[in-house]
Amino acid sequence: MPERREAGETRRAMRSDAEQNRARILDAARAALDASGDASMQSVAKLAGIGQGTLYRHFPNREALVLAVHRHDVGELVDAAPALLAAHPPLEALRRWFDRLAAYGRIKHGLAGALHTVTRAQLGDEGYGPVVAAIALLLDAGRAEGSIRPDVDAEEVLLLVGFLWRIDLDADWEARSGHLLTLVMDGLRGGPGRPSPGSGGAE
């Protein structure tokens, strides 16, 4: 029936508009919070080019918005692992994923003040497991082809790259983080001459 088709098309259009508004809000919130951890809901709405009513329909309070930004960024980071493996050899995919992790670390620096308003349980439980699983996927692919050493696990690697959250955001941040990630990659690299697990590299 024409009326039913029109109603369905209207609902789809409304969903599409809502999804576009949500994406615009998240982009604006990330930019606003990166610039200032104290960014207000009003400033986010203005930056997104929407009314405050639209913002509050999507996110009832500032804490909900901050958590949504965090979830979105973690989701993009996790989803990147299989996509990178599909396009690159495992070792290159891992390095490219580390570069994305570094970018996320920089964003998290900007969000640090705002994230203090959200409970540790909300942040840790939702983000830690998926990130570890993404690292494990990359490591498994590298181990299977022999390009990554066999005696490390995903949680150890996440500990190794934890420095990304502690580097000061100054002019040298990108160079310093890139150099440290190169050192991590050198340590993870497999192949001839690597010590066997448990040997400590000594005879």
XYZ file of N, CA and C in Angstrom:
609
model
N 0.842 -1.194 0.000
C 0.000 0.000 0.000
C 0.883 1.253 0.000
N 0.497 2.287 -0.775
C 1.319 3.495 -0.864
C 1.549 4.152 0.494
N 0.486 4.197 1.344
C 0.629 4.849 2.645
C 1.661 4.139 3.507
N 1.643 2.789 3.464
C 2.582 2.024 4.282
C 4.015 2.228 3.787
N 4.170 2.263 2.446
C 5.504 2.499 1.900
C 6.024 3.875 2.301
N 5.144 4.878 2.224
C 5.550 6.235 2.591
C 5.938 6.311 4.065
N 5.165 5.612 4.916
C 5.475 5.610 6.347
C 6.830 4.955 6.600
N 7.090 3.853 5.880
C 8.378 3.173 6.042
C 9.530 4.044 5.592
N 9.346 4.742 4.469
C 10.397 5.628 3.973
C 10.637 6.785 4.936
N 9.567 7.289 5.547
C 9.704 8.373 6.519
C 10.497 7.923 7.733
N 10.188 6.700 8.220
C 10.918 6.178 9.383
C 12.395 5.988 9.057
N 12.676 5.476 7.859
C 14.073 5.283 7.465
C 14.809 6.614 7.372
N 14.130 7.619 6.832
C 14.745 8.941 6.718
C 15.024 9.529 8.098
N 14.083 9.311 9.037
C 14.268 9.818 10.399
C 15.438 9.115 11.081
N 15.547 7.793 10.863
C 16.668 7.055 11.451
C 17.993 7.544 10.872
N 17.988 7.790 9.555
C 19.204 8.273 8.909
C 19.612 9.633 9.460
N 18.641 10.525 9.626
C 18.930 11.847 10.186
C 19.466 11.724 11.605
N 18.862 10.823 12.390
C 19.298 10.635 13.776
C 20.722 10.097 13.827
N 21.038 9.153 12.943
C 22.393 8.594 12.912
C 23.412 9.654 12.503
N 23.038 10.488 11.527
C 23.949 11.552 11.097
C 24.166 12.567 12.211
N 23.080 12.900 12.927
C 23.207 13.830 14.047
C 24.101 13.256 15.138
N 23.921 11.968 15.433
C 24.735 11.335 16.471
C 26.223 11.364 16.086
N 26.510 11.023 14.828
C 27.901 11.040 14.370
C 28.482 12.449 14.442
N 27.683 13.446 14.068
C 28.147 14.832 14.116
C 28.406 15.264 15.564
N 27.526 14.827 16.468
C 27.698 15.156 17.887
C 28.984 14.544 18.429
N 29.227 13.269 18.107
C 30.426 12.598 18.617
C 31.697 13.261 18.094
N 31.704 13.631 16.817
C 32.873 14.314 16.250
C 33.104 15.655 16.947
N 32.009 16.393 17.156
C 32.127 17.698 17.810
C 32.556 17.545 19.263
N 32.009 16.549 19.946
C 32.357 16.332 21.354
C 33.823 15.956 21.495
N 34.318 15.104 20.593
C 35.727 14.717 20.659
C 36.622 15.943 20.480
N 36.288 16.778 19.504
C 37.095 17.978 19.256
C 37.021 18.943 20.438
N 35.822 19.131 20.979
C 35.647 20.065 22.092
C 36.355 19.576 23.347
N 36.237 18.287 23.640
C 36.855 17.735 24.842
C 38.368 17.641 24.703
N 38.845 17.452 23.478
C 40.288 17.427 23.248
C 40.881 18.806 23.508
N 40.115 19.835 23.143
C 40.576 21.208 23.369
C 40.465 21.597 24.836
N 39.409 21.109 25.497
C 39.204 21.428 26.911
C 38.368 20.339 27.561
N 38.927 19.709 28.590
C 38.194 18.661 29.288
C 36.949 19.169 29.974
N 36.833 20.498 30.108
C 35.667 21.097 30.758
C 34.618 21.557 29.754
N 34.745 21.166 28.507
C 33.793 21.607 27.477
C 32.361 21.293 27.895
N 31.476 22.245 27.684
C 30.082 22.099 28.106
C 29.228 21.475 27.012
N 28.064 21.009 27.407
C 27.110 20.474 26.436
C 26.720 21.561 25.437
N 26.584 22.789 25.919
C 26.219 23.896 25.039
C 27.286 24.116 23.967
N 28.553 24.050 24.356
C 29.625 24.263 23.379
C 29.674 23.126 22.363
N 29.368 21.906 22.802
C 29.340 20.768 21.878
C 28.212 20.942 20.867
N 27.031 21.335 21.348
C 25.894 21.542 20.451
C 26.205 22.622 19.417
N 26.832 23.696 19.863
C 27.172 24.789 18.946
C 28.168 24.326 17.899
N 29.183 23.576 18.337
C 30.196 23.085 17.405
C 29.604 22.098 16.406
N 28.629 21.302 16.853
C 27.989 20.317 15.978
C 26.961 20.951 15.053
N 26.582 22.189 15.335
C 25.598 22.871 14.504
C 24.183 22.368 14.711
N 23.872 21.960 15.947
C 22.533 21.460 16.266
C 22.017 22.184 17.501
N 20.719 22.050 17.753
C 20.132 22.633 18.945
C 20.421 21.784 20.174
N 20.355 22.411 21.353
C 20.611 21.664 22.576
C 19.566 20.574 22.797
N 18.346 20.806 22.331
C 17.310 19.786 22.466
C 17.686 18.512 21.728
N 18.229 18.666 20.520
C 18.678 17.497 19.751
C 19.810 16.782 20.474
N 20.735 17.549 21.036
C 21.852 16.948 21.770
C 21.350 16.129 22.954
N 20.435 16.696 23.725
C 19.954 16.001 24.921
C 19.052 14.823 24.582
N 18.463 14.816 23.406
C 17.692 13.630 22.999
C 18.626 12.442 22.773
N 19.812 12.722 22.301
C 20.788 11.649 22.079
C 21.536 11.292 23.362
N 21.900 12.315 24.136
C 22.707 12.103 25.340
C 22.104 12.918 26.481
N 21.509 12.248 27.472
C 20.780 12.965 28.525
C 21.654 13.808 29.437
N 22.953 13.518 29.491
C 23.852 14.300 30.342
C 25.275 14.223 29.788
N 26.143 15.012 30.385
C 27.518 15.107 29.902
C 28.273 13.792 30.073
N 28.013 13.094 31.175
C 28.689 11.825 31.418
C 28.364 10.812 30.324
N 27.107 10.775 29.906
C 26.705 9.849 28.840
C 27.412 10.187 27.532
N 27.590 11.468 27.263
C 28.267 11.895 26.035
C 29.749 11.516 26.070
N 30.402 11.757 27.195
C 31.823 11.417 27.325
C 32.037 9.920 27.146
N 31.181 9.121 27.776
C 31.307 7.672 27.665
C 31.069 7.218 26.228
N 30.130 7.858 25.530
C 29.853 7.500 24.136
C 31.053 7.801 23.242
N 31.725 8.927 23.484
C 32.932 9.256 22.713
C 34.000 8.192 22.937
N 34.188 7.820 24.190
C 35.185 6.798 24.522
C 34.850 5.471 23.847
N 33.584 5.050 23.939
C 33.171 3.780 23.326
C 33.386 3.807 21.816
N 33.038 4.916 21.201
C 33.177 5.036 19.750
C 34.637 4.919 19.330
N 35.514 5.595 20.052
C 36.938 5.561 19.704
C 37.527 4.171 19.903
N 37.153 3.508 21.003
C 37.633 2.145 21.242
C 37.102 1.208 20.163
N 35.833 1.378 19.790
C 35.246 0.536 18.750
C 35.974 0.667 17.427
N 36.315 1.895 17.052
C 37.056 2.105 15.805
C 38.442 1.463 15.871
N 39.077 1.566 17.028
C 40.404 0.975 17.212
C 40.347 -0.543 17.085
N 39.365 -1.148 17.716
C 39.213 -2.606 17.675
C 38.876 -3.078 16.263
N 37.968 -2.377 15.600
C 37.557 -2.770 14.243
C 38.693 -2.644 13.234
N 39.670 -1.809 13.545
C 40.779 -1.606 12.606
C 41.673 -2.833 12.489
N 41.744 -3.673 13.536
C 42.678 -4.809 13.521
C 42.401 -5.776 12.371
N 41.191 -6.333 12.236
C 40.959 -7.244 11.111
C 41.039 -6.554 9.756
N 40.639 -5.290 9.696
C 40.714 -4.561 8.426
C 42.166 -4.389 7.983
N 43.048 -4.083 8.917
C 44.469 -3.929 8.582
C 45.091 -5.255 8.175
N 44.695 -6.334 8.848
C 45.216 -7.656 8.480
C 44.769 -8.074 7.086
N 43.592 -7.628 6.691
C 43.095 -7.969 5.358
C 43.857 -7.224 4.266
N 44.486 -6.113 4.638
C 45.140 -5.271 3.634
C 46.665 -5.319 3.673
N 47.236 -5.815 4.778
C 48.691 -5.756 4.939
C 49.230 -7.042 5.562
N 50.523 -7.329 5.387
C 51.153 -8.439 6.105
C 51.053 -8.197 7.611
N 51.063 -9.264 8.423
C 50.834 -9.120 9.864
C 51.730 -8.104 10.563
N 53.025 -8.104 10.260
C 53.934 -7.188 10.949
C 53.599 -5.731 10.626
N 53.319 -5.468 9.353
C 52.947 -4.104 8.963
C 51.590 -3.733 9.547
N 50.665 -4.695 9.568
C 49.345 -4.438 10.142
C 49.464 -4.076 11.617
N 50.337 -4.789 12.338
C 50.530 -4.500 13.756
C 51.092 -3.102 13.953
N 52.077 -2.710 13.160
C 52.650 -1.366 13.304
C 51.613 -0.293 12.976
N 50.846 -0.511 11.927
C 49.813 0.463 11.581
C 48.763 0.556 12.688
N 48.462 -0.585 13.304
C 47.500 -0.576 14.411
C 48.081 0.167 15.609
N 49.376 -0.010 15.864
C 50.040 0.742 16.934
C 49.952 2.245 16.674
N 50.105 2.643 15.409
C 49.990 4.065 15.079
C 48.589 4.585 15.409
N 47.587 3.754 15.156
C 46.214 4.141 15.514
C 46.055 4.203 17.031
N 46.687 3.266 17.719
C 46.647 3.278 19.178
C 47.293 4.551 19.720
N 48.376 4.980 19.081
C 49.031 6.224 19.495
C 48.089 7.411 19.322
N 47.377 7.445 18.199
C 46.416 8.528 17.974
C 45.319 8.490 19.026
N 44.866 7.281 19.370
C 43.859 7.139 20.421
C 44.421 7.604 21.760
N 45.714 7.280 22.017
C 46.337 7.727 23.253
C 46.352 9.240 23.358
N 46.584 9.900 22.232
C 46.581 11.369 22.230
C 45.180 11.896 22.517
N 44.164 11.268 21.913
C 42.781 11.671 22.171
C 42.442 11.464 23.639
N 42.877 10.319 24.181
C 42.558 10.022 25.574
C 43.217 11.023 26.512
N 44.401 11.523 26.137
C 45.022 12.594 26.917
C 44.067 13.781 27.003
N 43.495 14.150 25.863
C 42.591 15.288 25.842
C 41.320 15.044 26.625
N 40.887 13.784 26.654
C 39.660 13.441 27.367
C 39.894 13.155 28.845
N 41.141 13.160 29.269
C 41.462 12.679 30.614
C 40.615 13.340 31.695
N 40.510 14.670 31.641
C 39.726 15.353 32.663
C 38.269 14.943 32.636
N 37.709 14.844 31.439
C 36.302 14.477 31.321
C 36.058 13.034 31.732
N 37.025 12.160 31.442
C 36.846 10.748 31.766
C 36.837 10.495 33.263
N 37.368 11.421 34.042
C 37.335 11.259 35.494
C 35.904 11.268 36.019
N 34.965 11.795 35.230
C 33.577 11.831 35.680
C 32.873 10.510 35.447
N 33.495 9.603 34.722
C 32.910 8.297 34.428
C 33.619 7.256 35.278
N 32.892 6.255 35.759
C 33.495 5.287 36.666
C 34.551 4.451 35.965
N 35.559 4.032 36.723
C 36.630 3.189 36.191
C 36.061 1.890 35.638
N 35.041 1.342 36.308
C 34.452 0.076 35.856
C 33.847 0.226 34.467
N 33.144 1.341 34.230
C 32.539 1.564 32.915
C 33.600 1.616 31.828
N 34.706 2.284 32.107
C 35.752 2.450 31.103
C 36.548 1.173 30.899
N 36.996 0.572 32.008
C 37.878 -0.581 31.909
C 37.202 -1.817 31.371
N 36.053 -2.162 31.914
C 35.389 -3.399 31.528
C 34.998 -3.395 30.057
N 34.593 -2.236 29.538
C 34.109 -2.168 28.166
C 35.244 -2.059 27.151
N 36.363 -1.489 27.541
C 37.430 -1.258 26.586
C 38.571 -2.245 26.627
N 38.909 -2.726 27.811
C 40.111 -3.541 27.961
C 40.026 -4.846 27.180
N 38.965 -5.603 27.384
C 38.838 -6.906 26.733
C 38.891 -6.841 25.217
N 38.098 -5.976 24.582
C 38.141 -5.886 23.121
C 39.498 -5.448 22.575
N 40.190 -4.548 23.272
C 41.507 -4.107 22.808
C 42.512 -5.252 22.903
N 42.475 -6.002 24.008
C 43.358 -7.161 24.149
C 43.073 -8.180 23.047
N 41.790 -8.391 22.739
C 41.428 -9.337 21.680
C 41.947 -8.873 20.322
N 41.908 -7.572 20.068
C 42.423 -7.040 18.801
C 43.931 -7.265 18.693
N 44.647 -7.033 19.789
C 46.093 -7.274 19.783
C 46.381 -8.755 19.571
N 45.608 -9.615 20.245
C 45.807 -11.065 20.102
C 45.617 -11.505 18.655
N 44.629 -10.931 17.979
C 44.388 -11.262 16.575
C 45.613 -10.935 15.723
N 46.184 -9.764 15.947
C 47.363 -9.340 15.192
C 48.580 -10.200 15.524
N 48.769 -10.507 16.803
C 49.901 -11.341 17.201
C 49.783 -12.749 16.636
N 48.584 -13.320 16.693
C 48.384 -14.679 16.176
C 48.736 -14.765 14.695
N 48.336 -13.741 13.933
C 48.638 -13.736 12.498
C 50.144 -13.665 12.268
N 50.838 -12.853 13.060
C 52.282 -12.743 12.910
C 53.015 -13.996 13.338
N 52.555 -14.615 14.415
C 53.185 -15.859 14.867
C 53.006 -16.963 13.841
N 51.835 -16.989 13.208
C 51.551 -18.041 12.227
C 52.518 -17.993 11.049
N 52.987 -16.802 10.689
C 53.927 -16.692 9.565
C 55.375 -16.537 10.031
N 55.590 -16.520 11.355
C 56.943 -16.446 11.886
C 57.544 -15.063 11.984
N 56.746 -14.021 11.750
C 57.299 -12.666 11.788
C 57.256 -12.048 13.179
N 56.508 -12.663 14.098
C 56.403 -12.167 15.467
C 56.809 -13.275 16.423
N 57.607 -12.958 17.404
C 58.126 -13.954 18.330
C 56.979 -14.658 19.068
N 57.148 -15.909 19.435
C 56.045 -16.700 19.980
C 55.820 -16.544 21.477
N 56.720 -15.868 22.181
C 56.670 -15.890 23.644
C 56.095 -14.626 24.272
N 55.222 -13.925 23.569
C 54.547 -12.759 24.142
C 53.049 -12.925 23.964
N 52.289 -12.364 24.901
C 50.841 -12.402 24.740
C 50.294 -10.979 24.658
N 49.016 -10.880 24.370
C 48.409 -9.581 24.098
C 48.442 -8.658 25.315
N 48.228 -9.199 26.499
C 48.233 -8.357 27.692
C 49.620 -7.776 27.953
N 50.656 -8.563 27.684
C 52.021 -8.049 27.837
C 52.295 -6.916 26.855
N 51.811 -7.074 25.632
C 52.018 -6.029 24.628
C 51.290 -4.753 25.033
N 50.082 -4.888 25.568
C 49.343 -3.706 26.002
C 50.080 -2.997 27.139
N 50.694 -3.766 28.027
C 51.521 -3.158 29.078
C 52.707 -2.407 28.471
N 53.324 -2.997 27.449
C 54.487 -2.372 26.814
C 54.146 -1.019 26.200
N 52.976 -0.931 25.578
C 52.623 0.315 24.884
C 51.857 1.277 25.792
N 51.765 0.941 27.077
C 51.070 1.823 28.010
C 51.718 3.190 28.149
N 52.967 3.325 27.691
C 53.647 4.625 27.756
C 52.909 5.689 26.959
N 52.094 5.278 25.984
C 51.389 6.245 25.144
C 50.470 7.147 25.965
N 50.039 6.646 27.127
C 49.147 7.421 27.984
C 49.930 8.326 28.939
N 51.267 8.216 28.916
C 52.073 8.960 29.887
C 53.003 9.989 29.234
N 53.064 10.006 27.917
C 53.923 10.987 27.240
C 53.249 12.354 27.262
N 53.996 13.389 27.643
C 53.452 14.746 27.645
C 53.101 15.174 26.222
N 51.985 15.879 26.117
C 51.547 16.348 24.799
C 52.285 17.637 24.434
N 53.515 17.490 23.986
C 54.288 18.647 23.549
C 54.611 18.499 22.066
N 55.462 19.362 21.583
C 55.766 19.360 20.147
C 56.452 18.077 19.704
N 57.112 17.383 20.635
C 57.856 16.175 20.274
C 57.044 14.897 20.457
N 55.761 15.025 20.803
C 54.967 13.846 21.156
C 54.954 12.811 20.036
N 54.682 13.258 18.825
C 54.559 12.318 17.712
C 55.881 11.607 17.438
N 56.979 12.354 17.438
C 58.287 11.749 17.180
C 58.670 10.778 18.292
N 58.426 11.167 19.535
C 58.797 10.310 20.663
C 57.966 9.039 20.678
N 56.667 9.174 20.462
C 55.816 7.983 20.475
C 56.174 7.062 19.311
N 56.476 7.638 18.145
C 56.857 6.824 16.994
C 58.149 6.067 17.229
N 59.129 6.736 17.853
C 60.409 6.082 18.136
C 60.221 4.943 19.138
N 59.438 5.177 20.178
C 59.211 4.139 21.184
C 58.443 2.956 20.606
N 57.498 3.230 19.710
C 56.770 2.134 19.067
C 57.698 1.316 18.168
N 58.658 1.977 17.542
C 59.642 1.246 16.734
C 60.459 0.300 17.609
N 60.829 0.756 18.801
C 61.559 -0.108 19.730
C 60.711 -1.304 20.150
N 59.420 -1.066 20.390
C 58.516 -2.168 20.743
C 58.433 -3.167 19.597
N 58.297 -2.656 18.370
C 58.219 -3.545 17.209
C 59.492 -4.367 17.062
N 60.639 -3.755 17.299
C 61.904 -4.494 17.217
C 61.930 -5.630 18.232
N 61.369 -5.387 19.409
C 61.337 -6.424 20.429
C 60.366 -7.545 20.123
N 59.321 -7.242 19.369
C 58.310 -8.251 19.035
C 58.671 -9.065 17.799
N 59.596 -8.553 17.024
C 59.903 -9.186 15.746
C 60.469 -10.593 15.948
N 59.986 -11.541 15.164
C 60.474 -12.911 15.225
C 61.521 -13.170 14.161
N 61.952 -14.428 14.058
C 62.909 -14.795 13.025
C 64.189 -15.350 13.597
N 65.150 -15.715 12.737
C 66.424 -16.296 13.175
C 67.169 -15.374 14.133
N 67.826 -15.982 15.116
C 68.626 -15.202 16.048
C 67.890 -14.767 17.282
N 66.557 -14.959 17.292
C 65.799 -14.602 18.474
C 66.009 -15.662 19.554
N 66.098 -15.248 20.841
C 66.214 -16.242 21.900
C 64.949 -17.060 22.009
N 65.084 -18.322 22.357
C 63.906 -19.159 22.547
C 63.206 -18.761 23.828
N 61.886 -19.027 23.947
C 61.146 -18.664 25.138
C 61.803 -19.215 26.393
N 61.984 -18.335 27.378
C 62.531 -18.759 28.652
C 64.040 -18.782 28.710
N 64.702 -18.509 27.588
C 66.165 -18.586 27.587
C 66.814 -17.330 28.129
N 66.064 -16.215 28.078
C 66.628 -14.950 28.530
C 67.731 -14.435 27.633
N 67.949 -15.097 26.492
C 68.957 -14.648 25.534
C 70.359 -15.061 25.917
N 70.503 -15.889 26.966
C 71.838 -16.290 27.408
C 72.029 -17.770 27.210
N 73.260 -18.152 27.019
C 73.581 -19.572 26.872
C 73.693 -20.211 28.238
